[in-house]
Amino acid sequence: MIAQLSSIVAVHGLEEDYVTAWVDPRTHRLWLRDLLPQCIPYARILTYGYSTGGLPSWEGSSERILQHAQTLVAELEADRFTANAVRKPLIFICHGIGGILVKKALAYSSSRVAKNVAHLYSIFVSTYGLLFLGTPHEGIERTSWSADAQRNAETTGTPDALLGAIARGSETLQNINDQFAPLTKQFHLHFFWEQKETATAMGTRYVVEEKSAAPILPDTERSGIWADHSQMCKFESMEAPGFILVRATLQRYAQSANDTISQRWTQAIDYLTRLRTNEATELVGFDIYDGSNPFIYKRSENAQRNEHFHVPYNASSIFTGRIDVFKRIEESILSRPGTEDLSMQKRFILYGLGGSGKTQSCLKFIQDHRQNFWGIFWIDASSTRNAEEGFSKIAQIGKFGKSCDDGKHWLTSLEMSWMLVIDNADDPSIDVSRFFPSGDRGHILVTSRNKECRYHQTVGYEELKELNHEEAITLLLRAAEKDFKDPKHRDLARPIVKTLGHLPLALDQAGATIRQGICTLKSYLPLYHRHRRQIMGTRSIQGGEQYRYTVYSTWEVSFEMIRKLEKPAAIDACEILQLFSFLHFQQVPAKMLQKAWENSRRTRTALPARSFLTRLLDSFRRDTITRSHLQLLRIMHQDGQNWDIIRFQSALSILAQFSLITQDAEDDGDITPIGGDFIAKGKYSMHPLVHFWARDRLEKAHQKTWFALAACTLADSIVSTTDAAEYAYRRSLVPHIDALVNGEHAKPLVHPGTSDNELQRAFKLGRVYHEGGRWESARKLLEEVVDARTTRLGSEHSETLEAMTCLGETYWNSGFNAKAAEMQRQVLNTRIRLLGPSDAETLVAMDKLADTLWLCGEMTEAEELGAKAKNGMDSTFGPMDIRTLTATLNLARVYKHTDRSGRALELQSRVRAVCEDEYGLEHPLTLRAKMEVGVSYNDLRRHDEAEVLLKSVLQARERIDGPEHAYTLWTANDLSKVYCAQGRAVEAEVLLADVLEKATRTLGRDHVGTRMTLSNVARAYSGQGRWSEAGAILNDLNNIISRKIQTGEVDPLHPDRVAILIALARNHVHQRRLIEAEKFLLEAFQLTERKLGPENPRTLKLKSQIDDV
């Protein structure tokens, strides 16, 4: 009954009307009338129409959109008033430009708080959620305009006004987005994008690209709809692509909206009442993520004349962005005249990375709010001497003496409102609080690189980070003196601002480089990559910003401040920064160094040779590097029994204080007791330019040294235990291994002079690649390790066999079945000869070969070896050991593919129960067991149970392994089979569309995982009666398998070959092409008879099918 309280309003897009926009052209079904009431039976469902044609000019687009928005608000309020539904929840469904219109309407409604128009404010207060279907939030390219719109433009000589308003880079669109941005906390938002291209006058293309239709915003939802731009809002049935998502979203909103809107109206009435008596307070909205509490800001009035404005320089003429920061300062600092709080001195702290624009933000703020203060004064706190001189000048201005204390005392004595900016309070050895005038009067803005300064705030603080993407583009183009509204210029600027990390100082310098004619927007990045150190170290004299540092020198100042602290934690901080700079710049695990220290300490006494670090330091001596370099990474030379967690955390804290590293938001950065020790938990990141600078500041020889130390530290932190926590840790290292293997300063990890210890480290990195699903990277590295160990140690050495085993698994996952079987058979034969058939290592090798034989379709030998391995492991390791459980699942897989699904399910369920109890719900083997149980459920027609189980595995895989890991894609494939078995082929198709794109891109078109996905897409097409499309895919798959048979990669009798032939036969039967169907069945029969024999049930079944055809 809750749903009857909601109103759902549909607003159409361009070249549509209020009815046909929502009507399916094939069935003529108006889903708003014919389908939606069945799902939300008591809602009021309305459509709104407006004219998009005949507008006079592009320049009039902003005004015309406002007119449409005003009309929408007025008509909707009138309808709700007459229906006695003013305070009932509102939900909007918007297609295309209709979403822009609704955003403008809500921004307009939010401003209608004056007494005579407050009834229009009800639309804003009552709106609970919005569904945007293909709305161009970031604009569209003119090439995406429809043919009618193109003809209209040619006829009139000017683009249609509304089209001009939504062109990429349109000022009108940007203004609407800016007006709507502060209101997003108010609403639940779900963005939908089109997944099929539209035929236009310029060819097929997406009318609204995904990035424009579904911007990535906090606390919002994003989904694709398998339809083109026009069809995405037209649903022919309950099963139509996208309708399930749209329906579910509307139902969820309708069910939860009433309580929220009721509470919001209580708050709104209270604030509107207060607003009548306090015009300085403006209600912005109600935060749905904070109990619908209101968020406000205060407007100050020109209450007094500014008499003193003593500031050393002006704000940059190209200052861009930071509106949210200014609002935060306004809320905290400014008060209505006559209501000044004299009980507290108002201090606001701006801190952040050097070059982030702290000083410029202060200059812009005081310039814009100059009339709010009788006096504004500036102190340079970069040194004690500069600060004291500044206060002395203030004292002389007030004719109150000449000393530093005189200046502070004069400010304390003032009755008038004053603002003091304390700039560059960066030096941690200087207590900035000594520069605060005593007493409760005044307003103080402090800028600092030192995060610790925020503790001096009394009304707030803000970390100044990089600009958002669009603001960064605008700043760069303004600095380069290019038209920042030109879409072509903005497109050229996008990769530049991304590379520069949206940092204001870097963007200003880049703009100066372009402005001075050194390069163009197009050639900047090639020049930057070749001469980065020189470009980042150059300062523009006429840059418009009075800043003494270049991008690189500003961080060198921070580095020197840390170094001069002259305490062990500061030295550690400098060295940790250098180490981090050779890893990936994001999400460096804090526990990496501790784990490396602990692991190397455990093995140190067992190593007969000197450690890598000792030999590395010896090489320093040979290179006559100064003695200070012999103590690199001092924190790794601890002699105690436990890692000095306080020392380590102190070093990280120093780097974070200067914003040279940042703690990732999802981590609490705490330390956790483990046994008798503590271990750091968080992950840390660096701005990409800081990451470059930290490497570029080193000489070439020192870069080589720190690269080696980074590789050594990362590899030494890896252990091969099977618990879930270690698995997750190893997965987190993949980007950092990439930085070492493929990064700018990458060196070969395996070379003729590589030591045994270095080979072991390279092997560990290759194994992590393998676990992370990066099989091509793993294969290249592990092949180098196997070759090196075979040459140095021989093919039968235990370390060589260890590397061959991992390489064989990598071949398995890469689809190189024959190579995998050959290598694993070699390992097994060697193990049997050296260790005997019952040795633990032999049994493991036997199980791995059996699993590969299953993949090759050699079921008889796979079962024989698999059963022998499992039984041996039961005796040697016990039934609950991870190796035994893995062998059990592998054997069950053979049973499943030889028509014994019941027996397979019995073994799989047993493994699942043990894994959940012993290893946890998210251990890799637990997830595999659950997935295979789900597949067996589906084979046994227990489809609902299969769906529940496979969905839970898919969610866990996406969270743990990532959405593009091959095992995640494998699980999605299995879930699609369940959907098809349930008669939900459309949902299967939608699921597989994303999977196929990822599999093709990450695994390659011919990989077994991609072939499996294509086969399941064909299954989904067949389930919809789309036999021709399914047949085309099956023919492609047959050609791929035939090609692999010719190259020897696949056995001619492989079951996959037979399965494709049977699927092709079935497909041709449905297309009434019986001669071709008989041909495919006959070929499948002959292959099966050769493989399994004439009396096998599968052979006999195929013979019967041929007779039927």
PDB file of N, CA, C and O in Angstrom, residues 954-1006:
ATOM      1  N   LEU A 954      29.539 -15.100  -7.930  1.00  0.00           N
ATOM      2  CA  LEU A 954      29.882 -14.014  -8.852  1.00  0.00           C
ATOM      3  C   LEU A 954      30.138 -12.718  -8.091  1.00  0.00           C
ATOM      4  O   LEU A 954      31.111 -12.003  -8.382  1.00  0.00           O
ATOM      5  N   GLN A 955      29.307 -12.407  -7.129  1.00  0.00           N
ATOM      6  CA  GLN A 955      29.514 -11.193  -6.340  1.00  0.00           C
ATOM      7  C   GLN A 955      30.835 -11.243  -5.593  1.00  0.00           C
ATOM      8  O   GLN A 955      31.571 -10.249  -5.540  1.00  0.00           O
ATOM      9  N   ALA A 956      31.152 -12.412  -5.021  1.00  0.00           N
ATOM     10  CA  ALA A 956      32.418 -12.552  -4.297  1.00  0.00           C
ATOM     11  C   ALA A 956      33.607 -12.448  -5.245  1.00  0.00           C
ATOM     12  O   ALA A 956      34.618 -11.798  -4.942  1.00  0.00           O
ATOM     13  N   ARG A 957      33.498 -13.070  -6.404  1.00  0.00           N
ATOM     14  CA  ARG A 957      34.582 -12.993  -7.385  1.00  0.00           C
ATOM     15  C   ARG A 957      34.832 -11.551  -7.820  1.00  0.00           C
ATOM     16  O   ARG A 957      35.977 -11.105  -7.931  1.00  0.00           O
ATOM     17  N   GLU A 958      33.759 -10.822  -8.103  1.00  0.00           N
ATOM     18  CA  GLU A 958      33.921  -9.434  -8.541  1.00  0.00           C
ATOM     19  C   GLU A 958      34.610  -8.606  -7.469  1.00  0.00           C
ATOM     20  O   GLU A 958      35.439  -7.746  -7.773  1.00  0.00           O
ATOM     21  N   ARG A 959      34.278  -8.872  -6.220  1.00  0.00           N
ATOM     22  CA  ARG A 959      34.862  -8.096  -5.123  1.00  0.00           C
ATOM     23  C   ARG A 959      36.307  -8.507  -4.843  1.00  0.00           C
ATOM     24  O   ARG A 959      37.164  -7.649  -4.583  1.00  0.00           O
ATOM     25  N   ILE A 960      36.600  -9.790  -4.898  1.00  0.00           N
ATOM     26  CA  ILE A 960      37.916 -10.289  -4.493  1.00  0.00           C
ATOM     27  C   ILE A 960      38.895 -10.314  -5.667  1.00  0.00           C
ATOM     28  O   ILE A 960      40.016  -9.806  -5.575  1.00  0.00           O
ATOM     29  N   ASP A 961      38.478 -10.919  -6.781  1.00  0.00           N
ATOM     30  CA  ASP A 961      39.379 -11.074  -7.926  1.00  0.00           C
ATOM     31  C   ASP A 961      39.296  -9.919  -8.907  1.00  0.00           C
ATOM     32  O   ASP A 961      40.214  -9.693  -9.683  1.00  0.00           O
ATOM     33  N   GLY A 962      38.176  -9.199  -8.890  1.00  0.00           N
ATOM     34  CA  GLY A 962      37.983  -8.109  -9.826  1.00  0.00           C
ATOM     35  C   GLY A 962      37.038  -8.518 -10.947  1.00  0.00           C
ATOM     36  O   GLY A 962      36.919  -9.704 -11.287  1.00  0.00           O
ATOM     37  N   PRO A 963      36.367  -7.548 -11.570  1.00  0.00           N
ATOM     38  CA  PRO A 963      35.347  -7.858 -12.577  1.00  0.00           C
ATOM     39  C   PRO A 963      35.898  -8.423 -13.874  1.00  0.00           C
ATOM     40  O   PRO A 963      35.138  -8.970 -14.674  1.00  0.00           O
ATOM     41  N   GLU A 964      37.227  -8.327 -14.107  1.00  0.00           N
ATOM     42  CA  GLU A 964      37.786  -8.801 -15.373  1.00  0.00           C
ATOM     43  C   GLU A 964      38.629 -10.057 -15.218  1.00  0.00           C
ATOM     44  O   GLU A 964      39.205 -10.544 -16.194  1.00  0.00           O
ATOM     45  N   HIS A 965      38.714 -10.596 -14.013  1.00  0.00           N
ATOM     46  CA  HIS A 965      39.474 -11.836 -13.824  1.00  0.00           C
ATOM     47  C   HIS A 965      38.768 -12.963 -14.573  1.00  0.00           C
ATOM     48  O   HIS A 965      37.545 -13.025 -14.628  1.00  0.00           O
ATOM     49  N   ALA A 966      39.539 -13.864 -15.148  1.00  0.00           N
ATOM     50  CA  ALA A 966      38.957 -14.939 -15.951  1.00  0.00           C
ATOM     51  C   ALA A 966      38.000 -15.807 -15.142  1.00  0.00           C
ATOM     52  O   ALA A 966      36.981 -16.275 -15.662  1.00  0.00           O
ATOM     53  N   TYR A 967      38.308 -16.010 -13.846  1.00  0.00           N
ATOM     54  CA  TYR A 967      37.419 -16.841 -13.030  1.00  0.00           C
ATOM     55  C   TYR A 967      36.093 -16.129 -12.756  1.00  0.00           C
ATOM     56  O   TYR A 967      35.050 -16.776 -12.608  1.00  0.00           O
ATOM     57  N   THR A 968      36.122 -14.797 -12.687  1.00  0.00           N
ATOM     58  CA  THR A 968      34.875 -14.034 -12.567  1.00  0.00           C
ATOM     59  C   THR A 968      34.037 -14.210 -13.826  1.00  0.00           C
ATOM     60  O   THR A 968      32.822 -14.440 -13.756  1.00  0.00           O
ATOM     61  N   LEU A 969      34.682 -14.115 -14.977  1.00  0.00           N
ATOM     62  CA  LEU A 969      33.973 -14.276 -16.254  1.00  0.00           C
ATOM     63  C   LEU A 969      33.452 -15.702 -16.406  1.00  0.00           C
ATOM     64  O   LEU A 969      32.355 -15.921 -16.947  1.00  0.00           O
ATOM     65  N   TRP A 970      34.200 -16.678 -15.930  1.00  0.00           N
ATOM     66  CA  TRP A 970      33.780 -18.074 -15.971  1.00  0.00           C
ATOM     67  C   TRP A 970      32.489 -18.249 -15.160  1.00  0.00           C
ATOM     68  O   TRP A 970      31.536 -18.897 -15.611  1.00  0.00           O
ATOM     69  N   THR A 971      32.460 -17.669 -13.976  1.00  0.00           N
ATOM     70  CA  THR A 971      31.264 -17.775 -13.127  1.00  0.00           C
ATOM     71  C   THR A 971      30.058 -17.137 -13.805  1.00  0.00           C
ATOM     72  O   THR A 971      28.944 -17.668 -13.754  1.00  0.00           O
ATOM     73  N   ALA A 972      30.267 -15.980 -14.426  1.00  0.00           N
ATOM     74  CA  ALA A 972      29.165 -15.321 -15.139  1.00  0.00           C
ATOM     75  C   ALA A 972      28.646 -16.203 -16.273  1.00  0.00           C
ATOM     76  O   ALA A 972      27.438 -16.259 -16.537  1.00  0.00           O
ATOM     77  N   ASN A 973      29.538 -16.901 -16.956  1.00  0.00           N
ATOM     78  CA  ASN A 973      29.119 -17.831 -18.001  1.00  0.00           C
ATOM     79  C   ASN A 973      28.226 -18.934 -17.440  1.00  0.00           C
ATOM     80  O   ASN A 973      27.193 -19.273 -18.020  1.00  0.00           O
ATOM     81  N   ASP A 974      28.621 -19.486 -16.305  1.00  0.00           N
ATOM     82  CA  ASP A 974      27.809 -20.537 -15.693  1.00  0.00           C
ATOM     83  C   ASP A 974      26.442 -20.010 -15.278  1.00  0.00           C
ATOM     84  O   ASP A 974      25.430 -20.705 -15.409  1.00  0.00           O
ATOM     85  N   LEU A 975      26.401 -18.779 -14.777  1.00  0.00           N
ATOM     86  CA  LEU A 975      25.118 -18.190 -14.388  1.00  0.00           C
ATOM     87  C   LEU A 975      24.227 -17.984 -15.621  1.00  0.00           C
ATOM     88  O   LEU A 975      23.005 -18.168 -15.553  1.00  0.00           O
ATOM     89  N   SER A 976      24.830 -17.623 -16.761  1.00  0.00           N
ATOM     90  CA  SER A 976      24.034 -17.435 -17.983  1.00  0.00           C
ATOM     91  C   SER A 976      23.359 -18.738 -18.401  1.00  0.00           C
ATOM     92  O   SER A 976      22.238 -18.729 -18.932  1.00  0.00           O
ATOM     93  N   LYS A 977      24.028 -19.872 -18.187  1.00  0.00           N
ATOM     94  CA  LYS A 977      23.415 -21.164 -18.506  1.00  0.00           C
ATOM     95  C   LYS A 977      22.175 -21.407 -17.653  1.00  0.00           C
ATOM     96  O   LYS A 977      21.181 -21.965 -18.122  1.00  0.00           O
ATOM     97  N   VAL A 978      22.241 -20.992 -16.391  1.00  0.00           N
ATOM     98  CA  VAL A 978      21.080 -21.130 -15.508  1.00  0.00           C
ATOM     99  C   VAL A 978      19.929 -20.285 -16.030  1.00  0.00           C
ATOM    100  O   VAL A 978      18.784 -20.742 -16.091  1.00  0.00           O
ATOM    101  N   TYR A 979      20.230 -19.028 -16.401  1.00  0.00           N
ATOM    102  CA  TYR A 979      19.181 -18.160 -16.941  1.00  0.00           C
ATOM    103  C   TYR A 979      18.524 -18.802 -18.163  1.00  0.00           C
ATOM    104  O   TYR A 979      17.292 -18.777 -18.304  1.00  0.00           O
ATOM    105  N   CYS A 980      19.328 -19.355 -19.059  1.00  0.00           N
ATOM    106  CA  CYS A 980      18.761 -19.990 -20.248  1.00  0.00           C
ATOM    107  C   CYS A 980      17.887 -21.187 -19.870  1.00  0.00           C
ATOM    108  O   CYS A 980      16.808 -21.379 -20.448  1.00  0.00           O
ATOM    109  N   ALA A 981      18.342 -21.974 -18.905  1.00  0.00           N
ATOM    110  CA  ALA A 981      17.557 -23.130 -18.472  1.00  0.00           C
ATOM    111  C   ALA A 981      16.239 -22.697 -17.828  1.00  0.00           C
ATOM    112  O   ALA A 981      15.256 -23.442 -17.853  1.00  0.00           O
ATOM    113  N   GLN A 982      16.201 -21.493 -17.260  1.00  0.00           N
ATOM    114  CA  GLN A 982      14.985 -20.972 -16.636  1.00  0.00           C
ATOM    115  C   GLN A 982      14.089 -20.249 -17.633  1.00  0.00           C
ATOM    116  O   GLN A 982      13.062 -19.691 -17.242  1.00  0.00           O
ATOM    117  N   GLY A 983      14.496 -20.208 -18.899  1.00  0.00           N
ATOM    118  CA  GLY A 983      13.712 -19.485 -19.895  1.00  0.00           C
ATOM    119  C   GLY A 983      13.941 -17.988 -19.869  1.00  0.00           C
ATOM    120  O   GLY A 983      13.102 -17.217 -20.350  1.00  0.00           O
ATOM    121  N   ARG A 984      15.078 -17.549 -19.327  1.00  0.00           N
ATOM    122  CA  ARG A 984      15.393 -16.126 -19.208  1.00  0.00           C
ATOM    123  C   ARG A 984      16.567 -15.794 -20.124  1.00  0.00           C
ATOM    124  O   ARG A 984      17.589 -15.275 -19.716  1.00  0.00           O
ATOM    125  N   ALA A 985      16.381 -16.128 -21.412  1.00  0.00           N
ATOM    126  CA  ALA A 985      17.484 -15.983 -22.364  1.00  0.00           C
ATOM    127  C   ALA A 985      17.889 -14.537 -22.572  1.00  0.00           C
ATOM    128  O   ALA A 985      19.060 -14.241 -22.835  1.00  0.00           O
ATOM    129  N   VAL A 986      16.943 -13.597 -22.467  1.00  0.00           N
ATOM    130  CA  VAL A 986      17.287 -12.178 -22.648  1.00  0.00           C
ATOM    131  C   VAL A 986      18.236 -11.731 -21.547  1.00  0.00           C
ATOM    132  O   VAL A 986      19.230 -11.027 -21.803  1.00  0.00           O
ATOM    133  N   GLU A 987      17.954 -12.124 -20.312  1.00  0.00           N
ATOM    134  CA  GLU A 987      18.849 -11.772 -19.207  1.00  0.00           C
ATOM    135  C   GLU A 987      20.222 -12.401 -19.396  1.00  0.00           C
ATOM    136  O   GLU A 987      21.251 -11.788 -19.076  1.00  0.00           O
ATOM    137  N   ALA A 988      20.243 -13.621 -19.920  1.00  0.00           N
ATOM    138  CA  ALA A 988      21.525 -14.265 -20.195  1.00  0.00           C
ATOM    139  C   ALA A 988      22.310 -13.473 -21.230  1.00  0.00           C
ATOM    140  O   ALA A 988      23.526 -13.259 -21.092  1.00  0.00           O
ATOM    141  N   GLU A 989      21.616 -13.012 -22.266  1.00  0.00           N
ATOM    142  CA  GLU A 989      22.284 -12.220 -23.312  1.00  0.00           C
ATOM    143  C   GLU A 989      22.862 -10.935 -22.751  1.00  0.00           C
ATOM    144  O   GLU A 989      24.004 -10.555 -23.060  1.00  0.00           O
ATOM    145  N   VAL A 990      22.096 -10.243 -21.917  1.00  0.00           N
ATOM    146  CA  VAL A 990      22.565  -8.989 -21.325  1.00  0.00           C
ATOM    147  C   VAL A 990      23.795  -9.244 -20.464  1.00  0.00           C
ATOM    148  O   VAL A 990      24.783  -8.503 -20.522  1.00  0.00           O
ATOM    149  N   LEU A 991      23.755 -10.294 -19.658  1.00  0.00           N
ATOM    150  CA  LEU A 991      24.901 -10.632 -18.810  1.00  0.00           C
ATOM    151  C   LEU A 991      26.133 -10.933 -19.652  1.00  0.00           C
ATOM    152  O   LEU A 991      27.239 -10.467 -19.363  1.00  0.00           O
ATOM    153  N   LEU A 992      25.957 -11.689 -20.730  1.00  0.00           N
ATOM    154  CA  LEU A 992      27.093 -12.143 -21.532  1.00  0.00           C
ATOM    155  C   LEU A 992      27.674 -11.049 -22.414  1.00  0.00           C
ATOM    156  O   LEU A 992      28.831 -11.147 -22.828  1.00  0.00           O
ATOM    157  N   ALA A 993      26.889 -10.017 -22.721  1.00  0.00           N
ATOM    158  CA  ALA A 993      27.412  -8.932 -23.560  1.00  0.00           C
ATOM    159  C   ALA A 993      28.638  -8.305 -22.904  1.00  0.00           C
ATOM    160  O   ALA A 993      29.666  -8.058 -23.553  1.00  0.00           O
ATOM    161  N   ASP A 994      28.553  -8.052 -21.618  1.00  0.00           N
ATOM    162  CA  ASP A 994      29.675  -7.472 -20.883  1.00  0.00           C
ATOM    163  C   ASP A 994      30.813  -8.478 -20.748  1.00  0.00           C
ATOM    164  O   ASP A 994      31.991  -8.139 -20.879  1.00  0.00           O
ATOM    165  N   VAL A 995      30.458  -9.733 -20.498  1.00  0.00           N
ATOM    166  CA  VAL A 995      31.475 -10.778 -20.333  1.00  0.00           C
ATOM    167  C   VAL A 995      32.275 -10.961 -21.623  1.00  0.00           C
ATOM    168  O   VAL A 995      33.505 -11.082 -21.604  1.00  0.00           O
ATOM    169  N   LEU A 996      31.572 -10.973 -22.766  1.00  0.00           N
ATOM    170  CA  LEU A 996      32.255 -11.200 -24.034  1.00  0.00           C
ATOM    171  C   LEU A 996      33.243 -10.085 -24.352  1.00  0.00           C
ATOM    172  O   LEU A 996      34.366 -10.350 -24.810  1.00  0.00           O
ATOM    173  N   GLU A 997      32.854  -8.845 -24.068  1.00  0.00           N
ATOM    174  CA  GLU A 997      33.770  -7.723 -24.317  1.00  0.00           C
ATOM    175  C   GLU A 997      35.028  -7.872 -23.473  1.00  0.00           C
ATOM    176  O   GLU A 997      36.148  -7.697 -23.956  1.00  0.00           O
ATOM    177  N   LYS A 998      34.858  -8.202 -22.196  1.00  0.00           N
ATOM    178  CA  LYS A 998      36.004  -8.329 -21.291  1.00  0.00           C
ATOM    179  C   LYS A 998      36.876  -9.528 -21.661  1.00  0.00           C
ATOM    180  O   LYS A 998      38.116  -9.441 -21.645  1.00  0.00           O
ATOM    181  N   ALA A 999      36.248 -10.651 -21.983  1.00  0.00           N
ATOM    182  CA  ALA A 999      37.014 -11.850 -22.324  1.00  0.00           C
ATOM    183  C   ALA A 999      37.815 -11.636 -23.605  1.00  0.00           C
ATOM    184  O   ALA A 999      38.992 -12.014 -23.684  1.00  0.00           O
ATOM    185  N   THR A1000      37.203 -11.021 -24.610  1.00  0.00           N
ATOM    186  CA  THR A1000      37.905 -10.774 -25.877  1.00  0.00           C
ATOM    187  C   THR A1000      39.095  -9.844 -25.656  1.00  0.00           C
ATOM    188  O   THR A1000      40.179 -10.066 -26.206  1.00  0.00           O
ATOM    189  N   ARG A1001      38.874  -8.834 -24.835  1.00  0.00           N
ATOM    190  CA  ARG A1001      39.933  -7.840 -24.608  1.00  0.00           C
ATOM    191  C   ARG A1001      41.061  -8.389 -23.740  1.00  0.00           C
ATOM    192  O   ARG A1001      42.236  -8.105 -23.997  1.00  0.00           O
ATOM    193  N   THR A1002      40.740  -9.154 -22.716  1.00  0.00           N
ATOM    194  CA  THR A1002      41.767  -9.582 -21.764  1.00  0.00           C
ATOM    195  C   THR A1002      42.367 -10.947 -22.086  1.00  0.00           C
ATOM    196  O   THR A1002      43.527 -11.206 -21.747  1.00  0.00           O
ATOM    197  N   LEU A1003      41.590 -11.839 -22.734  1.00  0.00           N
ATOM    198  CA  LEU A1003      42.064 -13.199 -22.990  1.00  0.00           C
ATOM    199  C   LEU A1003      42.392 -13.439 -24.456  1.00  0.00           C
ATOM    200  O   LEU A1003      43.213 -14.303 -24.770  1.00  0.00           O
ATOM    201  N   GLY A1004      41.721 -12.699 -25.351  1.00  0.00           N
ATOM    202  CA  GLY A1004      41.912 -12.911 -26.775  1.00  0.00           C
ATOM    203  C   GLY A1004      40.749 -13.700 -27.372  1.00  0.00           C
ATOM    204  O   GLY A1004      40.070 -14.465 -26.693  1.00  0.00           O
ATOM    205  N   ARG A1005      40.545 -13.520 -28.666  1.00  0.00           N
ATOM    206  CA  ARG A1005      39.382 -14.111 -29.344  1.00  0.00           C
ATOM    207  C   ARG A1005      39.418 -15.628 -29.342  1.00  0.00           C
ATOM    208  O   ARG A1005      38.385 -16.292 -29.288  1.00  0.00           O
ATOM    209  N   ASP A1006      40.619 -16.223 -29.411  1.00  0.00           N
ATOM    210  CA  ASP A1006      40.726 -17.681 -29.542  1.00  0.00           C
ATOM    211  C   ASP A1006      40.856 -18.397 -28.209  1.00  0.00           C
ATOM    212  O   ASP A1006      40.914 -19.627 -28.175  1.00  0.00           O
TER     213      ASP A1006
END
